Amino acid sequence: MTTAYASTRSVALVGLDPRVVDIEADAVPGPAELHLVGLPELSVWPARARIRSAIFNSGTAWPDAKVTVSISPEIPPVYDAAADLALTLAALAACGVVPPERIAGRVFLGELALDGGICPIRGVLPAVRAAVTAGLRTVVVPADCAPEAAQVPGAVVVPVTRLGEVIDRLRNGTLDAYRYRPPEPSATVARPPGADLADVPGNEAARRALEVCAAGGHHLFLTGDGPATMLAERLPGILPPLGVEAAREVAEIYSLAGRSDRAPGAFPPLCAPHHTSTPAAIFGSVAANRPGAVSLAHRGVLHLADAPEFGRPALDGLSRPMDTGEVRVTGLGRTVRYPARFTLVLDARRCPCPEGRECACTPVDRRRYLHRLALLLPRIAIRAPVAWENSGGGAGESSAAVATRVVAARLRAGHRLAETPWRTNAEVPALELRTSFAAEPEAVELLRSAVNTGLLTVEGFPRLLRVAWTLADLRGADRPGVDDAAGALELWKGADGEGR
Ligand SMILES: [Zn+2]
């Protein structure tokens, strides 16, 4: 035994917030022992078991040394095992099994299996970006994660599959020779062929509502028995592609969720959790450091089918991300934030009766059923009925035709909001709607009289002004007039005029 000290780097993720961590190992001669410092207490025992077993199974004898490995800053509160590889190599380098200078200044990511295999980790995209941002360009990752890691500009990605292989390559100095070379990217990314709006029979009012929702980023509530799910699934197809920054955010969320294979690339995501989903599946989990459905819908569409069937915690919990664009999850004594700026599509049948059963509900029953959505409905500015209709011959308008109008409207709004932090009409604060972005006086007057007659609440007033702006953008006008305000009121009431 010659060396007594070694250091290397890894990355710990807290929410989507990656931190480069220093890993240092000290070895003193003596009976074989491994101490881990700076890990959450519950993680120490399993981590030590994985490391010892992996070393043994890689054909390397555990050196006769008492080794202390520390992580700093301390990684709270969950240790997701991504630092296993770095901890192990630091310990081995301190004992002189591998040359310490070949692990210094490099970042190692990977969870060890008991048999010495190196398992893929979640969140490799944000982790590698953090390493490169910290000036640490060479990143050793599990082979399955290499294509994802290589998406980070400037990263030198070295894929590995087994601990024994890493030890051999560090000893003979060939680790970097196996740098990952990503395949040439294809020249253009076409929109994936998906379901088309032309397939949805009839439902003119709901199709129009969907278009306004897409053009302004407004939430949508569909009521009745009808093709609500078909419409929701077609919403991403009429939204503009994501910008570079938004696409990166979305890709990192899918990486952390361990669902990179389902990442939507340049297009807005759609996430439709089932009503039996747990709150952790919907909002995310601190203990698992895993984002939930509201974040998998970030910059895209969150669809809740049969919304009143969801539990109250799920429904009420949505109001905060709807207001702030992020979700806060608490657990293990901490709060973690994940981005969650989505367009919500809710649908509900008119009453709780199972499909096909004759309905005997009273108006009170129906009101009680929809009352479960009490916190959400006031936040939803657009409402439309759906029904199973005969298309009456001839297909409806295609997604491509609708998307053309949506993109044009978004461009108008984008120009107007260019110097602001907001991208869509739905995001513009109420104050700005009175000052920088004021509608025609007649339009404001019409909505104000709706407040006076009790049709609209004071909180609902700015929501309808935002929709009026979107209607103006769709028809290419400079600002909303009285017709746009009237159109917003119609969308608020729903075409069947039920109101709220
Ligand atoms: Zn009923």
XYZ file of C-alpha atoms and ligand atoms in Angstrom:
501
model
C 0.000 0.000 0.000
C 1.520 3.267 -1.111
C -1.063 5.985 -1.518
C -3.105 7.215 1.396
C -5.303 9.877 -0.164
C -7.386 10.272 -3.338
C -10.187 12.502 -4.557
C -12.710 12.614 -7.380
C -16.097 14.114 -8.247
C -19.702 13.125 -8.728
C -23.064 14.927 -8.956
C -25.956 14.793 -6.498
C -29.446 15.871 -7.538
C -31.890 17.621 -5.252
C -35.036 18.147 -7.290
C -33.761 19.362 -10.636
C -30.997 21.218 -8.874
C -27.703 19.382 -9.499
C -24.688 19.837 -7.231
C -21.171 18.735 -8.027
C -19.799 16.956 -4.969
C -16.203 16.286 -3.894
C -15.390 12.762 -2.890
C -12.277 12.205 -0.819
C -10.798 8.983 0.544
C -8.147 8.368 3.191
C -6.571 4.989 3.838
C -4.528 3.842 6.806
C -2.989 0.353 7.136
C -5.028 -2.013 9.252
C -7.888 -4.480 9.074
C -10.173 -4.022 6.062
C -12.870 -1.470 6.891
C -14.962 1.036 4.926
C -16.454 4.148 6.501
C -18.740 6.490 4.601
C -19.106 10.082 5.786
C -21.574 12.669 4.488
C -24.245 10.253 3.326
C -27.755 10.302 4.765
C -27.741 7.769 7.587
C -30.255 5.375 6.073
C -28.209 5.141 2.882
C -24.878 4.234 4.454
C -25.465 0.566 5.052
C -26.845 -0.344 1.595
C -24.225 1.806 -0.129
C -21.422 0.070 1.762
C -22.881 -3.324 0.950
C -23.052 -2.503 -2.773
C -19.509 -1.143 -2.839
C -17.934 -4.072 -1.000
C -19.804 -6.649 -3.030
C -19.058 -4.935 -6.341
C -15.343 -4.717 -5.553
C -15.257 -8.372 -4.530
C -17.091 -9.449 -7.689
C -14.875 -7.376 -9.952
C -11.989 -9.692 -9.034
C -10.153 -7.128 -6.923
C -9.164 -8.111 -3.414
C -10.300 -5.635 -0.767
C -7.026 -4.036 0.363
C -5.825 -4.428 3.927
C -6.699 -0.911 4.915
C -9.129 1.101 6.928
C -10.666 3.478 4.367
C -12.754 6.542 5.111
C -14.637 8.071 2.186
C -16.380 11.417 2.543
C -18.760 13.386 0.349
C -18.879 17.155 0.620
C -21.000 19.101 0.695
C -23.106 16.531 2.495
C -25.793 15.230 0.137
C -29.302 15.558 1.497
C -31.623 13.846 2.096
C -31.740 10.974 -0.316
C -28.747 9.257 -1.745
C -29.822 7.958 -5.130
C -26.746 5.761 -5.573
C -25.441 7.750 -8.562
C -22.250 8.427 -6.573
C -21.515 4.705 -5.947
C -18.920 4.520 -8.700
C -17.085 7.657 -7.553
C -17.054 6.510 -3.904
C -15.658 3.129 -4.901
C -12.934 4.499 -7.141
C -11.846 7.014 -4.513
C -11.534 4.200 -1.959
C -9.555 2.020 -4.373
C -7.279 4.909 -5.398
C -6.497 5.770 -1.772
C -5.336 2.171 -1.338
C -3.211 2.356 -4.465
C -5.307 -0.116 -6.474
C -5.826 2.457 -9.245
C -3.670 5.578 -9.866
C -5.227 8.539 -7.982
C -4.206 11.059 -10.646
C -6.408 9.289 -13.195
C -9.614 9.845 -11.238
C -8.869 13.391 -10.025
C -10.736 16.139 -11.893
C -13.131 13.683 -13.491
C -16.777 13.087 -12.766
C -18.040 9.539 -12.239
C -21.737 8.712 -12.306
C -23.199 5.268 -11.830
C -24.924 2.964 -9.411
C -23.204 -0.336 -8.633
C -24.941 -3.675 -8.789
C -23.800 -6.330 -6.310
C -22.210 -8.301 -9.168
C -19.992 -5.361 -10.185
C -22.180 -4.157 -13.043
C -22.753 -0.407 -13.450
C -26.459 0.405 -13.600
C -28.095 3.335 -15.379
C -29.136 6.289 -13.234
C -31.985 8.790 -13.466
C -31.220 12.442 -14.139
C -28.032 11.988 -16.147
C -28.922 14.994 -18.331
C -29.052 17.624 -15.548
C -26.118 15.914 -13.781
C -23.831 16.098 -16.822
C -24.886 19.678 -17.535
C -23.880 20.608 -13.957
C -20.481 18.925 -14.388
C -19.758 20.710 -17.677
C -20.929 24.047 -16.220
C -18.452 23.510 -13.367
C -15.682 23.072 -15.956
C -15.508 19.280 -15.541
C -15.975 18.114 -19.115
C -14.959 14.457 -18.835
C -17.842 12.489 -17.425
C -17.842 8.714 -16.945
C -21.388 7.357 -17.148
C -23.206 3.996 -17.342
C -23.179 2.891 -20.993
C -26.985 2.969 -21.253
C -26.927 6.656 -20.289
C -24.216 7.690 -22.789
C -26.530 8.825 -25.626
C -28.423 11.001 -23.168
C -25.243 12.417 -21.575
C -23.838 13.232 -25.013
C -26.724 15.634 -25.626
C -25.036 18.101 -23.272
C -22.893 20.482 -25.372
C -19.194 20.288 -24.475
C -19.378 17.000 -22.570
C -16.719 14.325 -23.151
C -18.678 11.177 -22.358
C -16.975 7.902 -21.410
C -19.402 4.950 -21.234
C -18.674 2.047 -18.854
C -20.504 -1.188 -18.058
C -18.610 -2.952 -15.262
C -16.469 -1.926 -12.292
C -13.729 -4.431 -13.249
C -13.483 -2.850 -16.680
C -13.134 0.653 -15.173
C -10.386 -0.555 -12.821
C -8.459 -2.164 -15.695
C -8.750 0.901 -17.901
C -7.668 3.238 -15.104
C -4.644 1.032 -14.416
C -3.465 0.934 -18.009
C -4.460 4.520 -18.753
C -6.960 3.790 -21.514
C -10.171 5.095 -19.957
C -10.523 8.027 -22.360
C -9.847 5.880 -25.421
C -13.430 4.678 -25.205
C -15.048 8.077 -25.614
C -18.679 7.905 -26.767
C -19.353 9.271 -30.250
C -23.008 10.081 -30.825
C -24.531 9.195 -34.191
C -24.897 12.064 -36.667
C -28.150 13.870 -35.940
C -30.683 13.753 -38.742
C -31.043 17.048 -40.584
C -34.644 17.913 -39.770
C -36.933 16.751 -37.045
C -40.408 16.209 -38.421
C -43.427 16.362 -36.171
C -44.182 12.769 -35.194
C -47.213 11.482 -37.074
C -49.892 11.503 -34.418
C -53.620 11.610 -34.121
C -55.251 14.362 -36.190
C -58.111 16.703 -35.336
C -59.748 15.647 -38.582
C -60.599 12.339 -36.847
C -62.802 14.012 -34.227
C -66.429 13.899 -35.322
C -68.497 17.085 -35.023
C -68.072 19.077 -31.784
C -67.486 22.441 -33.468
C -67.685 24.406 -30.204
C -65.167 22.172 -28.445
C -62.776 22.309 -31.423
C -62.945 26.099 -31.407
C -62.350 26.129 -27.638
C -59.317 23.860 -28.130
C -57.894 26.256 -30.710
C -58.281 29.279 -28.396
C -56.763 27.268 -25.554
C -53.731 26.437 -27.751
C -53.329 29.984 -29.057
C -53.290 31.640 -25.624
C -52.139 28.890 -23.264
C -55.494 28.939 -21.432
C -56.876 26.014 -19.425
C -59.900 24.135 -20.774
C -62.872 22.348 -19.207
C -64.887 19.917 -21.341
C -68.222 18.605 -20.083
C -70.462 15.801 -21.228
C -70.076 12.366 -22.735
C -67.982 12.802 -25.836
C -64.543 12.733 -27.446
C -62.857 14.760 -24.683
C -59.836 12.439 -24.586
C -59.487 12.563 -28.378
C -59.452 16.355 -28.225
C -56.954 16.515 -25.346
C -54.607 14.100 -27.125
C -54.656 16.333 -30.185
C -53.805 19.537 -28.326
C -49.985 19.056 -28.436
C -50.330 18.593 -32.201
C -51.652 22.138 -32.698
C -49.207 23.816 -30.294
C -45.998 25.367 -31.656
C -42.778 23.359 -31.166
C -40.824 24.077 -27.978
C -38.015 26.615 -28.046
C -34.456 25.454 -27.291
C -34.593 26.421 -23.619
C -38.036 24.886 -23.022
C -37.007 21.673 -24.802
C -33.967 21.434 -22.516
C -36.120 21.883 -19.401
C -38.526 19.202 -20.556
C -35.721 16.775 -21.477
C -34.144 17.204 -18.016
C -37.444 16.496 -16.274
C -37.917 13.293 -18.296
C -34.301 12.353 -17.532
C -34.842 12.771 -13.793
C -38.075 10.774 -14.027
C -36.137 7.938 -15.695
C -38.349 8.290 -18.777
C -35.967 9.701 -21.346
C -37.335 7.186 -23.832
C -40.697 8.956 -23.599
C -39.292 12.493 -23.837
C -41.197 14.519 -26.440
C -38.107 16.087 -28.053
C -38.934 19.396 -29.731
C -42.690 19.076 -29.139
C -44.902 19.862 -26.154
C -45.489 16.841 -23.913
C -48.850 15.361 -22.986
C -49.320 13.706 -19.616
C -52.623 12.099 -18.642
C -52.478 10.482 -15.197
C -55.225 8.026 -14.241
C -57.625 9.059 -11.488
C -56.237 6.316 -9.237
C -52.740 7.872 -9.339
C -51.201 8.630 -5.955
C -50.392 12.229 -4.999
C -46.694 11.278 -5.342
C -47.298 10.167 -8.936
C -49.100 13.404 -9.702
C -46.948 15.947 -7.853
C -43.617 14.153 -7.377
C -41.760 12.633 -4.469
C -38.896 13.944 -2.361
C -37.997 10.479 -1.073
C -37.606 9.107 -4.585
C -36.424 12.456 -6.028
C -38.813 11.896 -8.871
C -40.998 14.511 -10.597
C -44.698 13.745 -11.052
C -47.279 14.089 -13.812
C -47.633 17.865 -13.387
C -43.925 18.203 -14.239
C -43.994 15.624 -17.038
C -46.614 17.980 -18.525
C -44.336 21.044 -18.123
C -44.515 23.290 -21.229
C -47.210 20.957 -22.547
C -50.602 19.538 -21.667
C -51.902 17.942 -18.470
C -55.122 16.045 -19.118
C -57.349 14.817 -16.301
C -60.032 12.574 -17.760
C -63.125 12.130 -15.586
C -61.696 14.784 -13.299
C -64.242 14.470 -10.436
C -63.065 10.873 -9.946
C -59.657 12.119 -8.780
C -59.103 12.443 -5.032
C -59.482 15.797 -3.357
C -55.728 16.059 -2.525
C -54.897 15.661 -6.214
C -57.511 18.152 -7.405
C -56.886 20.800 -4.768
C -53.124 20.421 -5.116
C -53.299 21.489 -8.750
C -54.295 25.048 -7.950
C -50.828 26.029 -6.789
C -48.906 24.924 -9.900
C -51.682 26.507 -12.010
C -51.000 29.817 -10.281
C -47.209 29.650 -10.033
C -45.901 27.330 -12.764
C -44.063 25.130 -10.282
C -44.878 22.440 -7.748
C -43.431 22.181 -4.246
C -43.178 18.753 -2.690
C -42.275 18.185 0.932
C -40.876 15.086 2.571
C -37.969 14.003 4.755
C -37.969 17.461 6.297
C -37.307 19.294 3.028
C -39.149 21.028 0.250
C -38.182 20.344 -3.337
C -39.455 22.332 -6.323
C -40.091 21.015 -9.790
C -41.190 23.083 -12.796
C -44.887 22.578 -13.653
C -46.183 25.146 -16.150
C -48.809 23.254 -18.090
C -52.040 23.814 -19.957
C -54.730 21.922 -18.093
C -57.501 20.063 -19.887
C -60.151 18.758 -17.496
C -63.119 16.756 -18.542
C -66.125 15.595 -16.587
C -69.385 13.870 -17.326
C -72.411 15.816 -16.180
C -73.211 13.413 -13.350
C -71.696 10.430 -11.519
C -73.851 7.766 -13.259
C -71.905 5.035 -15.056
C -72.032 5.232 -18.845
C -75.082 3.604 -20.397
C -77.094 3.630 -17.144
C -80.276 5.656 -17.062
C -79.679 8.848 -15.070
C -81.797 9.651 -12.056
C -79.613 12.439 -10.705
C -81.163 15.546 -9.241
C -79.628 18.952 -9.942
C -78.202 18.774 -6.401
C -76.461 15.469 -7.177
C -74.911 16.966 -10.270
C -73.778 20.079 -8.451
C -72.230 17.985 -5.690
C -70.371 15.906 -8.279
C -68.834 18.948 -9.965
C -68.219 20.592 -6.598
C -65.123 18.417 -6.273
C -63.600 20.710 -8.887
C -64.480 23.796 -6.857
C -60.912 25.067 -6.495
C -60.035 24.446 -10.139
C -63.032 25.623 -12.154
C -62.680 29.329 -11.307
C -59.118 29.122 -12.715
C -60.317 27.736 -16.038
C -61.385 30.434 -18.466
C -62.625 28.251 -21.322
C -65.411 25.726 -21.172
C -67.126 23.723 -23.864
C -69.559 20.815 -24.155
C -68.599 17.565 -25.864
C -70.930 14.947 -27.287
C -70.719 11.862 -29.460
C -71.913 13.389 -32.691
C -72.206 12.230 -36.205
C -69.681 14.160 -38.277
C -72.501 14.870 -40.738
C -70.399 13.771 -43.689
C -66.920 15.139 -44.392
C -63.998 15.161 -41.988
C -63.351 18.131 -39.705
C -60.506 20.552 -40.198
C -57.018 19.011 -39.916
C -54.549 19.683 -37.104
C -52.185 21.299 -39.619
C -54.787 23.893 -40.639
C -55.612 24.763 -37.030
C -51.926 24.820 -36.047
C -51.263 27.448 -38.742
C -53.720 29.847 -37.095
C -52.431 28.997 -33.604
C -48.826 29.689 -34.587
C -49.799 33.004 -36.210
C -51.668 34.069 -33.058
C -48.771 33.014 -30.851
C -46.371 35.037 -33.011
C -48.492 38.174 -32.550
C -48.584 37.617 -28.794
C -44.868 36.779 -28.772
C -44.025 40.109 -30.479
C -46.146 42.049 -28.030
C -44.668 40.239 -24.998
C -41.087 40.203 -26.359
C -39.698 42.504 -23.657
C -41.575 40.758 -20.833
C -41.025 37.501 -18.907
C -44.323 36.089 -20.276
C -44.772 34.004 -23.400
C -48.514 33.502 -23.663
C -51.584 35.627 -22.933
C -52.544 33.287 -20.103
C -49.392 34.295 -18.181
C -49.862 38.091 -18.286
C -50.533 39.471 -14.762
C -53.774 41.311 -14.043
C -51.992 44.616 -13.388
C -50.456 44.613 -16.869
C -53.899 44.093 -18.380
C -54.928 47.449 -16.926
C -51.745 49.276 -17.926
C -49.410 48.053 -20.679
C -51.882 45.706 -22.335
C -55.296 47.343 -22.093
C -58.264 46.265 -24.206
C -60.671 48.699 -25.953
C -62.792 50.540 -23.362
C -66.007 48.956 -24.725
C -64.523 45.478 -24.232
C -63.554 46.265 -20.646
C -67.014 47.746 -20.065
C -68.769 44.601 -21.295
C -66.776 42.351 -18.955
C -67.247 44.750 -16.075
C -71.015 44.617 -16.516
C -70.751 40.790 -16.414
C -69.088 41.174 -13.003
C -71.861 43.538 -11.891
C -74.575 41.072 -12.868
C -72.799 38.260 -11.027
C -72.036 36.221 -14.139
C -68.334 36.738 -13.567
C -66.286 37.048 -10.384
C -63.725 39.757 -9.765
C -61.000 37.092 -10.054
C -62.507 35.851 -13.311
C -62.379 39.313 -14.881
C -58.663 39.327 -15.836
C -58.933 35.687 -16.995
C -61.513 36.702 -19.566
C -59.469 39.709 -20.646
C -56.617 37.288 -21.389
C -58.910 35.133 -23.521
C -60.147 38.278 -25.287
C -56.512 39.064 -26.167
C -56.155 35.590 -27.645
C -59.326 36.050 -29.725
C -57.890 39.342 -30.994
C -54.592 37.603 -31.846
C -56.471 34.875 -33.711
C -58.247 37.405 -35.926
C -55.111 39.519 -36.346
C -56.357 42.596 -34.472
C -54.123 44.982 -32.523
C -56.151 44.799 -29.344
C -59.368 43.211 -28.094
C -62.629 44.911 -29.009
C -66.153 44.373 -27.776
C -66.645 41.299 -30.005
C -63.579 39.641 -28.474
C -64.904 40.323 -24.979
C -68.278 38.867 -25.980
C -66.501 35.831 -27.448
C -64.544 35.369 -24.206
C -67.808 35.496 -22.241
C -69.331 32.823 -24.496
C -66.292 30.575 -23.950
C -66.535 31.179 -20.204
C -70.186 30.184 -20.103
C -69.611 27.209 -22.350
C -71.588 27.093 -25.558
C -74.548 25.565 -23.740
C -74.837 28.713 -21.672
C -74.761 27.038 -18.290
C -72.412 29.514 -16.661
C -70.881 29.007 -13.244
Zn -76.835 10.733 -13.283
